[in-house]
Coordinates of C-alpha atoms in Angstrom, one line a residue:
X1 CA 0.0 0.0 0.0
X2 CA 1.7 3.8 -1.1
X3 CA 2.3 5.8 1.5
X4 CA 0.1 8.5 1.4
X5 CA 2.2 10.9 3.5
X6 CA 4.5 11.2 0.5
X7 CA 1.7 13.1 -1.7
X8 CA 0.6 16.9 -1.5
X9 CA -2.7 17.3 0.4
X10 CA -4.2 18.5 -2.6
X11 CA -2.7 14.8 -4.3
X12 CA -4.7 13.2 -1.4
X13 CA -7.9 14.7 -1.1
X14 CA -8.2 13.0 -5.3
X15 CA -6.9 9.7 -4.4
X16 CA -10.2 9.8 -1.7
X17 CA -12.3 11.2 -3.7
X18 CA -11.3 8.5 -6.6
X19 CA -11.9 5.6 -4.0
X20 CA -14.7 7.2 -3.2
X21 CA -16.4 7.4 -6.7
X22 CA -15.1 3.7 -7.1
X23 CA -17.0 2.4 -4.1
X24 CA -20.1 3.9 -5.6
X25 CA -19.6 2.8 -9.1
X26 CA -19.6 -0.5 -7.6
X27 CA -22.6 -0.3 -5.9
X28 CA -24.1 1.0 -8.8
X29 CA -23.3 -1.7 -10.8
X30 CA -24.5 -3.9 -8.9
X31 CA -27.7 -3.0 -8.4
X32 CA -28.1 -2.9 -12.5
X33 CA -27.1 -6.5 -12.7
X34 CA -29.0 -7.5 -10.1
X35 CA -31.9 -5.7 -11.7
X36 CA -30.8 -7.0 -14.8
X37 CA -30.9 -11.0 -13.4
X38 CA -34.2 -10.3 -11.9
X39 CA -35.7 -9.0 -14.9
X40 CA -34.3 -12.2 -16.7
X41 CA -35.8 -13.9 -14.5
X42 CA -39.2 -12.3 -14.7
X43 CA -38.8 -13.2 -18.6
X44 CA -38.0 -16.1 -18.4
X45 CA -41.2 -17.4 -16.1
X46 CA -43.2 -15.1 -18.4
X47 CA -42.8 -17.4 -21.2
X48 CA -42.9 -20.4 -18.8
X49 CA -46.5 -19.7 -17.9
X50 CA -47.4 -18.7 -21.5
X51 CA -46.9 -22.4 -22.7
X52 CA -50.4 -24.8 -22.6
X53 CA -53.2 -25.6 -24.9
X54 CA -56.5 -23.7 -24.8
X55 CA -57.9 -20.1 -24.3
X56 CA -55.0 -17.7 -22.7
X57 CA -55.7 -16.9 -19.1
X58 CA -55.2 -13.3 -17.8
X59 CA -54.3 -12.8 -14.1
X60 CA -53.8 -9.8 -13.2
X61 CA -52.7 -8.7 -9.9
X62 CA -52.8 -5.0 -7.8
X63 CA -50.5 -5.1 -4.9
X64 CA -49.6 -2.7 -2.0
X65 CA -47.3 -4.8 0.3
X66 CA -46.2 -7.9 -2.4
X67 CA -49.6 -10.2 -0.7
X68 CA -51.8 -9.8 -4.2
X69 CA -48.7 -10.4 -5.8
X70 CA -47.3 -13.5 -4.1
X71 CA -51.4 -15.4 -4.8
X72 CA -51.3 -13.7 -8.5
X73 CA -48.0 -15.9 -9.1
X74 CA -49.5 -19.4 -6.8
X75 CA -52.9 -18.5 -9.6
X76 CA -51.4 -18.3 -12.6
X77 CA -48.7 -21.5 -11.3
X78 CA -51.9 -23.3 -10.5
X79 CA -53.1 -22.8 -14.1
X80 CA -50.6 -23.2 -15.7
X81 CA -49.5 -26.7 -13.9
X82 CA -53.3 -27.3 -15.3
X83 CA -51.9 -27.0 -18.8
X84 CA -53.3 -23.4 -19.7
X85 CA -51.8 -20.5 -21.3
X86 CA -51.6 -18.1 -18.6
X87 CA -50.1 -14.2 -18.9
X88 CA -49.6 -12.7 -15.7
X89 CA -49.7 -8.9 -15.5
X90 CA -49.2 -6.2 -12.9
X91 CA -52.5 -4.0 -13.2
X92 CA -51.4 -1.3 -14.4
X93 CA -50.1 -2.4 -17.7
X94 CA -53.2 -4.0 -18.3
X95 CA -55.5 -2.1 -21.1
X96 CA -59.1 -2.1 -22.1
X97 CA -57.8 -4.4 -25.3
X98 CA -56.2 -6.9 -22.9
X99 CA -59.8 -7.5 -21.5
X100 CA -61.5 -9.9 -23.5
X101 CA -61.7 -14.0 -22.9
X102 CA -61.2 -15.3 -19.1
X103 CA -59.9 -13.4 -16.6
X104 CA -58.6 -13.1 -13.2
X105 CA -57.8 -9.8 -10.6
X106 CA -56.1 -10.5 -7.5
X107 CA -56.5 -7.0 -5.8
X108 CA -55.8 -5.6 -2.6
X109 CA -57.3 -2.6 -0.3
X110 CA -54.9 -0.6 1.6
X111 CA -55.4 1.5 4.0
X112 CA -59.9 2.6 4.6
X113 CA -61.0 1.8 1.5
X114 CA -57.9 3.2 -1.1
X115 CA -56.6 0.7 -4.3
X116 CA -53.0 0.1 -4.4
X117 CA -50.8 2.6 -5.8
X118 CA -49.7 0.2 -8.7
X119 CA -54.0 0.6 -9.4
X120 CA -54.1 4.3 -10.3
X121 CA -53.0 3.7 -14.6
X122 CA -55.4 1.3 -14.8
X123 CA -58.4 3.5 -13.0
X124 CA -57.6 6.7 -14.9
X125 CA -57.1 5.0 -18.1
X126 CA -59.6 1.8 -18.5
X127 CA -62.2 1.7 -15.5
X128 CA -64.4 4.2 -17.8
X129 CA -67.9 4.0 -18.3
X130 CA -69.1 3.2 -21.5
X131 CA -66.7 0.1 -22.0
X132 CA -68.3 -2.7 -23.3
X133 CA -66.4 -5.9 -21.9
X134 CA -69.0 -8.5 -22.5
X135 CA -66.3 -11.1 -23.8
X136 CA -64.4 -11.2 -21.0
X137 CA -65.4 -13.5 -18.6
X138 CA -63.9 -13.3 -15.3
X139 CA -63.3 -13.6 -11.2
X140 CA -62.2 -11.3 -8.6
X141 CA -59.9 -12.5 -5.1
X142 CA -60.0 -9.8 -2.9
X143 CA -57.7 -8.8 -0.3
X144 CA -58.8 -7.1 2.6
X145 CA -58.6 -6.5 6.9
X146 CA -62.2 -6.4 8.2
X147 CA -61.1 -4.3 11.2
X148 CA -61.4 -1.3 8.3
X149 CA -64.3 0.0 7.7
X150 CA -64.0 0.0 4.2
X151 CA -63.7 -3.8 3.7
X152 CA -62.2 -5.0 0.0
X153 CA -63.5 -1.6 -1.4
X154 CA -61.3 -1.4 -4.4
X155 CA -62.0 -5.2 -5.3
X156 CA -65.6 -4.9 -4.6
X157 CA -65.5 -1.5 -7.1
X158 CA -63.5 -3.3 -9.4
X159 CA -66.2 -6.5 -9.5
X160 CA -69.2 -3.7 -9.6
X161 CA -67.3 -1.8 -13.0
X162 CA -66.9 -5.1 -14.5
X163 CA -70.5 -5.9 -13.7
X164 CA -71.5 -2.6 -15.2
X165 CA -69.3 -2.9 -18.2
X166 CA -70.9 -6.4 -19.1
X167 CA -68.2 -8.6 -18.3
X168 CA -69.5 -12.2 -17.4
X169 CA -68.8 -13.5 -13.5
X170 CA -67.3 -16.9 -13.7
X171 CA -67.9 -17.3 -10.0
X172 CA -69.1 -15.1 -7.3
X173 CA -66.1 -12.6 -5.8
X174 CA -64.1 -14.2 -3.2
X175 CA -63.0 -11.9 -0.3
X176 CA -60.5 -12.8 2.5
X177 CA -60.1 -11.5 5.2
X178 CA -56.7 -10.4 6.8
X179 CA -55.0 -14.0 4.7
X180 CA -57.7 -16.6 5.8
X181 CA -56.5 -19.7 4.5
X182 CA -60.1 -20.9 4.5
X183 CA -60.6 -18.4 1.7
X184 CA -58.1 -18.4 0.2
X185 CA -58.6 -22.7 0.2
X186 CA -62.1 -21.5 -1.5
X187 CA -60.2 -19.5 -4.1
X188 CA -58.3 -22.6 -5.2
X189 CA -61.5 -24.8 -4.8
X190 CA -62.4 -22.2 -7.7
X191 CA -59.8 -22.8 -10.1
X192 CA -60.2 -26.0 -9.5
X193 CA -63.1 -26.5 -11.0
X194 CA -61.7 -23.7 -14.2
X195 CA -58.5 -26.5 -14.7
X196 CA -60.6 -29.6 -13.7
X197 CA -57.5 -30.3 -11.7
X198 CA -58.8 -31.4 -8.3
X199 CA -56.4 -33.2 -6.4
X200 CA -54.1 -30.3 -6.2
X201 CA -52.7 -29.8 -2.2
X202 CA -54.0 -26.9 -0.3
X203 CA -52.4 -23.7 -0.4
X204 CA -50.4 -22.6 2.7
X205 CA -49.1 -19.3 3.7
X206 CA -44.7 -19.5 3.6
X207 CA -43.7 -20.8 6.9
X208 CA -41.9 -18.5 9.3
X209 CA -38.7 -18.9 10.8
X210 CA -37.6 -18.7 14.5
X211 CA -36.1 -15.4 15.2
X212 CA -35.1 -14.2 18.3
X213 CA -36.5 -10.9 20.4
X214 CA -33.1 -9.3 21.5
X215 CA -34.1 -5.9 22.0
X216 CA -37.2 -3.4 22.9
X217 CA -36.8 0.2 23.8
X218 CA -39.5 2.3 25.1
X219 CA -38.6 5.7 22.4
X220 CA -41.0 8.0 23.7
X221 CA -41.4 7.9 27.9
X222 CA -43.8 10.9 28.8
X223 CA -44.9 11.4 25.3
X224 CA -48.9 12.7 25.2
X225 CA -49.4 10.0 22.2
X226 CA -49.7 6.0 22.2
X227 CA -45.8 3.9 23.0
X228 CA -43.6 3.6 20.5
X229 CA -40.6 1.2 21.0
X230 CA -37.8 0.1 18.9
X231 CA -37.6 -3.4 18.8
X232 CA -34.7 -5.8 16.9
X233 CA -34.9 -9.0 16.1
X234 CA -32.1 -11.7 15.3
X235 CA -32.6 -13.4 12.2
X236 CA -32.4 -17.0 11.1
X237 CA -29.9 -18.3 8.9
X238 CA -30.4 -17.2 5.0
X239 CA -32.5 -14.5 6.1
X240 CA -32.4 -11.3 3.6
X241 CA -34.1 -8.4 3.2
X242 CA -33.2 -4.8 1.5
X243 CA -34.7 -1.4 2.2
X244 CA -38.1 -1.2 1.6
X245 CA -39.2 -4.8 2.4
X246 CA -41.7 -6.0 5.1
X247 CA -41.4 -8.3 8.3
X248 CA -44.3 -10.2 8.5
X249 CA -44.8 -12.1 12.2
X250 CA -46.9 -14.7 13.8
X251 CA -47.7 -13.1 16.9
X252 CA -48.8 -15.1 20.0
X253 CA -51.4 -14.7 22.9
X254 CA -50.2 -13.5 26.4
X255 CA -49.3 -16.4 28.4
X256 CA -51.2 -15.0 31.1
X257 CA -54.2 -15.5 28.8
X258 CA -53.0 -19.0 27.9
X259 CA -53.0 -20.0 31.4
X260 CA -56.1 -18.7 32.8
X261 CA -58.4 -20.9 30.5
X262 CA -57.0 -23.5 32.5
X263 CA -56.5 -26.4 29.9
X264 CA -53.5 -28.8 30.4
X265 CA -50.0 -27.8 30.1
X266 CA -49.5 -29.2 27.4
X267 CA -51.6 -27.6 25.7
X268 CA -50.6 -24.4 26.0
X269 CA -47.8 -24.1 22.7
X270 CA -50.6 -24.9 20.6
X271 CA -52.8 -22.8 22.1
X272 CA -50.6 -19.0 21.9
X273 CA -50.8 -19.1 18.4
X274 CA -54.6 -19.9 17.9
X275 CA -58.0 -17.9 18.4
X276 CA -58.6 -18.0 22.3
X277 CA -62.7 -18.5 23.1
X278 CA -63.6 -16.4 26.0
X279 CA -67.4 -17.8 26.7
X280 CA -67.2 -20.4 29.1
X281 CA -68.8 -22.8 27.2
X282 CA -66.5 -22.9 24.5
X283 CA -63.6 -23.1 26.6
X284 CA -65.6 -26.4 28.7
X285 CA -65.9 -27.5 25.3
X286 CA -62.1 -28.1 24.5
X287 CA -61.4 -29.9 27.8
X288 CA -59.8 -33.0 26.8
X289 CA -59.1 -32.6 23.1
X290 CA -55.8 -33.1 22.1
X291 CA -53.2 -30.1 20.7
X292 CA -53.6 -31.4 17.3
X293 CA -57.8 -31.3 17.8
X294 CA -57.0 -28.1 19.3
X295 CA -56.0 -27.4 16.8
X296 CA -58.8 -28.4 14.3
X297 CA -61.3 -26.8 15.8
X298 CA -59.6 -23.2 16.4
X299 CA -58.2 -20.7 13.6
X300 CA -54.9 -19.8 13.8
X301 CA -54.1 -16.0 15.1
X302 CA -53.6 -13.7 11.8
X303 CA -50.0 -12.3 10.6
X304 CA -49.1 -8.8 11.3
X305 CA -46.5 -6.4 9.0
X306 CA -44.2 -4.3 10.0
X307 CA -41.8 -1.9 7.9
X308 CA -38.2 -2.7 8.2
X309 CA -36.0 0.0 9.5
X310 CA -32.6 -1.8 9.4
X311 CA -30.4 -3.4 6.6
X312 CA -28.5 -7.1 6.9
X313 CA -25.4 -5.5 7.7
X314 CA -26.7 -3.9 10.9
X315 CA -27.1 -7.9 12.1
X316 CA -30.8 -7.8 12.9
X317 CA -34.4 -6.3 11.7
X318 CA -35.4 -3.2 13.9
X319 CA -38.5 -2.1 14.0
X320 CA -40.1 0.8 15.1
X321 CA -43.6 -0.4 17.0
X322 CA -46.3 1.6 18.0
X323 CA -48.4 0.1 20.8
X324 CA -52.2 -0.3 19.9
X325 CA -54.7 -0.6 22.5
X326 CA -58.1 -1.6 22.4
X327 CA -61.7 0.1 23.9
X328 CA -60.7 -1.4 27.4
X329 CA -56.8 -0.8 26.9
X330 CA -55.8 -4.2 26.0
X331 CA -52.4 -4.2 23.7
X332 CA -53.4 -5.3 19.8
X333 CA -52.1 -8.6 18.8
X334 CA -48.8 -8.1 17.3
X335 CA -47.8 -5.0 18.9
X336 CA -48.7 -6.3 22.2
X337 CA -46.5 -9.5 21.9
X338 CA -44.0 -7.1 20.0
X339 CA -43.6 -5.3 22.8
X340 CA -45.4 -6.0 26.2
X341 CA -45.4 -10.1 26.5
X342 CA -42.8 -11.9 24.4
X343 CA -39.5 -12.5 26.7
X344 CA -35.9 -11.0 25.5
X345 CA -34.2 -13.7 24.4
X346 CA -37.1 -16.0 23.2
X347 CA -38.1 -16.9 19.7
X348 CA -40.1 -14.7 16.9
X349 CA -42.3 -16.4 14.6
X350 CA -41.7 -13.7 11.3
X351 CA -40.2 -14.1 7.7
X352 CA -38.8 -11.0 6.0
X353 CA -41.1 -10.2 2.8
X354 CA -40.4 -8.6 -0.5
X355 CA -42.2 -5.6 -0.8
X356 CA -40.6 -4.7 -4.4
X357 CA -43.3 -1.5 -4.7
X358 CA -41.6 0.3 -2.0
X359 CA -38.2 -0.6 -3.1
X360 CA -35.5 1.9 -4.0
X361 CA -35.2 4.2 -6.6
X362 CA -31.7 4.7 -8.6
X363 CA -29.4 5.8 -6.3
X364 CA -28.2 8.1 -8.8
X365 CA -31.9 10.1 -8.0
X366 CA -32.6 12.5 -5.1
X367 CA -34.8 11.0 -2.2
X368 CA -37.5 12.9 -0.7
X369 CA -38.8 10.9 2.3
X370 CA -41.7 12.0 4.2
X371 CA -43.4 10.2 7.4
X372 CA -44.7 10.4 10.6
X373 CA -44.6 8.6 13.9
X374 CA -43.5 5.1 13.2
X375 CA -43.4 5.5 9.4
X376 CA -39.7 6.6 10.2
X377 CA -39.4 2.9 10.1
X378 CA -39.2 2.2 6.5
X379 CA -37.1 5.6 5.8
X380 CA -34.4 4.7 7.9
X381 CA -33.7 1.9 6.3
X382 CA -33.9 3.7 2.4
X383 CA -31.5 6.4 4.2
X384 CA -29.0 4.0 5.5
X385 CA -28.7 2.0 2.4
X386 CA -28.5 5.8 0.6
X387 CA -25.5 6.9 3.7
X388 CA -23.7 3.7 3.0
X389 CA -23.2 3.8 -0.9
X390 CA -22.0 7.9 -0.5
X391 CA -25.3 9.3 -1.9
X392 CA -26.4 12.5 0.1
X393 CA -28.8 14.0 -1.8
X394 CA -31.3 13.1 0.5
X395 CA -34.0 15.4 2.1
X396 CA -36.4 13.8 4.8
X397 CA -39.4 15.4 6.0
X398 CA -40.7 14.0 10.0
X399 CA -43.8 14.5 11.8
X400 CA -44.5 13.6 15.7
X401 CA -46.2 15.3 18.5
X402 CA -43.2 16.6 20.5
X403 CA -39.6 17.2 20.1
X404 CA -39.1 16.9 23.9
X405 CA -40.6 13.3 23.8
X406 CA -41.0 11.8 19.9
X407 CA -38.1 12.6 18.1
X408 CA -37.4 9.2 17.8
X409 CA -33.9 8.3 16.9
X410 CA -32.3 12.0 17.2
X411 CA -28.9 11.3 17.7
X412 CA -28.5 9.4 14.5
X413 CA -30.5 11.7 12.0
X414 CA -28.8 14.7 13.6
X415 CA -25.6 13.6 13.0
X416 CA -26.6 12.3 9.5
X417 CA -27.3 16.0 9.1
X418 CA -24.5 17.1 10.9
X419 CA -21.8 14.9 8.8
X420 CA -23.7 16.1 5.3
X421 CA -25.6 12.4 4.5
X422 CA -28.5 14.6 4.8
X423 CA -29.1 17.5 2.5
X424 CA -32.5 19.4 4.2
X425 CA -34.6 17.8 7.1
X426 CA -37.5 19.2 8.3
X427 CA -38.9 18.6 11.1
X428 CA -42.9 19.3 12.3
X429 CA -44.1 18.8 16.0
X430 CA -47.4 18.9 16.2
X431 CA -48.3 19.9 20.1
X432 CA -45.3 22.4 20.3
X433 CA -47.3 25.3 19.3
X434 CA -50.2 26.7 20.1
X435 CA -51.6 25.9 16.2
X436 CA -51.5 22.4 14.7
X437 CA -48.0 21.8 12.6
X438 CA -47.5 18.8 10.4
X439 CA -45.3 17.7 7.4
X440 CA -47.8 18.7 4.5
X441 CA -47.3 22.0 5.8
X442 CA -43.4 21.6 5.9
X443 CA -44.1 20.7 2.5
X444 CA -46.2 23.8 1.8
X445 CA -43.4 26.0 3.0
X446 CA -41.0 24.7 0.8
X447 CA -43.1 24.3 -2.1
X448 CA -40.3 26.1 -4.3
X449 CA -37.5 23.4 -3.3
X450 CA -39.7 20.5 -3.8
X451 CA -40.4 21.6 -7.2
X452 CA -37.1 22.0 -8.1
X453 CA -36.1 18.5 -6.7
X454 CA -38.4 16.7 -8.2
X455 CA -37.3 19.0 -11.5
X456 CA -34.1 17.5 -10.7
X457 CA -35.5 13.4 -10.7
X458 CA -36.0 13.3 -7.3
X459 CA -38.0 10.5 -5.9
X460 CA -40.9 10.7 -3.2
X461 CA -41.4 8.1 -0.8
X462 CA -43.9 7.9 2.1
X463 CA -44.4 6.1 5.0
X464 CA -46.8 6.0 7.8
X465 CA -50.4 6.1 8.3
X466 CA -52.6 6.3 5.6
X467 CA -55.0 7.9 7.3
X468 CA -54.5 11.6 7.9
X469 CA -50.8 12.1 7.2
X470 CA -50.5 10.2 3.4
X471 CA -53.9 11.7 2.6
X472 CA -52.7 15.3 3.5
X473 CA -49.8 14.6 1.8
X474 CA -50.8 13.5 -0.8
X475 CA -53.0 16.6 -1.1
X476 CA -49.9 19.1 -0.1
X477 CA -48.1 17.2 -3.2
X478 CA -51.2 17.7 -5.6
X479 CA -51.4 21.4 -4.2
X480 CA -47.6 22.1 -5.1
X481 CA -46.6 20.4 -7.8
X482 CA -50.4 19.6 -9.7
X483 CA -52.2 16.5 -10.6
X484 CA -50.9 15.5 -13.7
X485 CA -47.3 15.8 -12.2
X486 CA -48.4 13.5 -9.3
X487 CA -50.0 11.4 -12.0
X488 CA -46.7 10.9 -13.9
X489 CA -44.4 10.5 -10.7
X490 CA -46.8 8.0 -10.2
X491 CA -46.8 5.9 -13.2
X492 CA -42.5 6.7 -13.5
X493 CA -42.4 4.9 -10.3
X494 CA -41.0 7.9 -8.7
X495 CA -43.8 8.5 -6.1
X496 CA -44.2 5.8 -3.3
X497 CA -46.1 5.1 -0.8
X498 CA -45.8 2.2 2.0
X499 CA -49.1 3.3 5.1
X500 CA -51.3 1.8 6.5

């Protein structure tokens, strides 16, 4: 290695920036082959599916956290192993021509009622009235979470506009809730009887490895708003995951709740991860029965998703929790185990998911992230993959109630400031003036800038809760930079959104 002493400062100061550059030309080039493999991938299953005898299959698929997209690919696999021509499509590149013959939508809901972003070309541009679709023939699987108001909305508005449009029902919409695998069992009792293939085994949701809890810490002590805690998790072996992606987990029941229906020991494993019945009949009724009737005759407790707010080379997920309460102030299922019951140290049902709509732009791009509360989550992790390749041309925009009690993880976005990783933050605390302050009116303020960003090719990416901040948001970004620009950020894949 040259000694570096022996060159002028000036000499030096080009031999760092040099290996500078270098590192990121690298890391540049390797996200375009890895792009480039995937997309040769993508190809190359295309033209799998497309081989069979018969009428061409459409399935088409609208996907907000990768879910619709994960049971497009098991559809189209299904018919396809069936020995029909299948095309699978994202929604969005699907036009009114494509909609003739059989079809089929696998479409999610997000947030109270909203389609997925990947949705919006395919609203503004087919779901017209007037469109006269009486050769397609088609059914709808919708994805939903009854504990919204709004259950399925955009695949019960898509199943109504096909209706309208004339299209022909092959079967009556199927709707499941929160993953059911009883629906989604009924789903594939459906193509079933499309493929005549009946024997085929039973769709199961991917199973989860054991992770271990290793951390919590309580972020906001005092604050006037709900707990939010930073929690990590040690991954399994051949666990990955990149910025952007989702950690899905099993949660489990309290013990304490376990216990006090006061069924054998043995029982109780089975029992933390299944429905709990809190009549006293039903719980008479399971006296006796075995784990595995146990398990038979209860449903098993529903996933939860969290944003990911670390990378692989930090040596663990973290996560950034909020704590949900019920009426009577019970914790919410994931967050309470999350959080309150599971024990430091013990394992974590959860597999890290691909969430490839939230994933990052070119790195070449400026990054405008905007969030509140725990939406930091899922911009922390975009940042620190940003910090650790040199790119700095990064402005993030963060919303809580208090400075004094919510600025969750200060230290480290100040000194991302501090050392230049960040270009601009703004900050908004809501309760620390007398009027109401929140990012869309950070955004407001510096209408000007974000115009010129986004003149520049910057990238917008949101995170947090859809209702409220993302909708005023999204309003602030109609406001300042107009609807057809938000229209075409959109369909560039340069405005994202990952709430809930």
């Amino acid at each position: 290695m040259p000694d570096l002493s022996a060159f002028s400062p000036e000499a030096r100061r080009l031999l760092a920036a040099g290996a500078v550059a270098g590192v990121y030309a690298l890391f540049c080039s390797g996200i375009a082959l890895r792009e480039a493999l995937r997309r040769r991938a993508v190809v190359r299953a295309a033209e799998a599916l497309s081989r069979g005898a018969g009428e061409p299959v459409l399935v088409a698929y609208a996907s907000q956290t990768g879910f619709a997209e994960e049971l497009a690919s098991a559809t189209a696999k299904a018919l396809s192993d069936a020995g029909a021509p299948v095309t699978l499509r994202e929604l969005s590149t699907v036009t009114a021509a494509d909609l003739s013959g059989p079809a089929l939508f696998v479409v999610s809901t997000t947030g109270e009622g909203d389609a997925p972003d990947t949705a919006r070309a395919f609203i503004r541009d087919v779901m017209k009235d007037g469109l006269d679709l009486s050769a397609l023939r088609y059914g709808v699987l919708a994805l939903g979470d009854t504990s919204y108001a709004h259950y399925c909305a955009f695949g019960r508005t898509l199943d109504a506009w096909l209706t309208h449009a004339s299209a022909q029902p092959l079967f009556d919409r199927v709707e499941v809730d929160d993953g059911d695998p009883a629906a989604l069992r009924h789903w594939q009792g459906k193509l079933s009887v499309l493929t005549g293939v009946t024997d085929a085994p039973d769709w199961s949701r991917p199973a989860y490895g054991r992770w271990t809890l290793a951390e919590r810490e309580h972020l906001n002590p005092g604050s006037p708003g709900g707990e939010a805690w930073r929690v990590r998790l040690t991954p399994p072996d051949g666990a990955s995951w990149q910025a952007g992606d989702i950690l899905e987990i099993g949660p489990r029941n309290a013990p304490a709740e376990v216990v006090a229906l006061g069924l054998p020991a043995e029982t109780a494993e089975i029992l933390s991860g299944l429905r709990l019945p809190h009549e006293p009949a039903a719980i008479e009724a399971l006296r006796g029965l075995s784990p595995s009737a146990l398990a038979e005759r209860l449903t098993p407790l529903p996933h939860r998703e969290y944003s990911i707010a670390s990378l692989p080379a930090d040596g663990g997920v973290e996560l950034i929790v909020r704590l949900m309460v019920d009426a009577e102030g019970r914790p919410g299922l994931g967050s309470g185990w999350l959080c309150r019951h599971a024990a430091i140290g013990g394992p974590i049902d959860a597999r890290a998911r691909t969430n490839r709509s939230f994933h990052a732009p070119d790195p070449a791009r400026p990054m405008i992230l905007i969030g509140s509360g725990t939406g930091l989550a899922g911009l922390r992790a975009h940042l620190k993959a940003r910090i650790a390749a040199g790119t700095t041309r990064n402005w993030l925009v963060f919303g809580e109630r208090t400075a004094a009690h919510d600025y969750f993880l200060r230290d480290e976005i100040e000194g991302w400031l501090a050392a230049g990783a960040l270009e601009r933050l703004d900050l908004a605390f809501s309760r620390d003036q007398a009027e109401r302050l929140y990012v869309q009116h950070r955004l407001r303020a510096a209408a000007e800038t974000l115009r010129q960003w986004v003149a520049d090719g910057a990238a917008i990416y949101v995170c947090g809760s859809l209702e409220g901040m993302s909708r005023d948001v999204h309003a602030a970004l109609l406001e300042v930079l107009g609807a057809e620009a938000v229209e075409r950020l959109t369909d560039e894949g340069r405005y994202r959104r990952d709430v809930y």
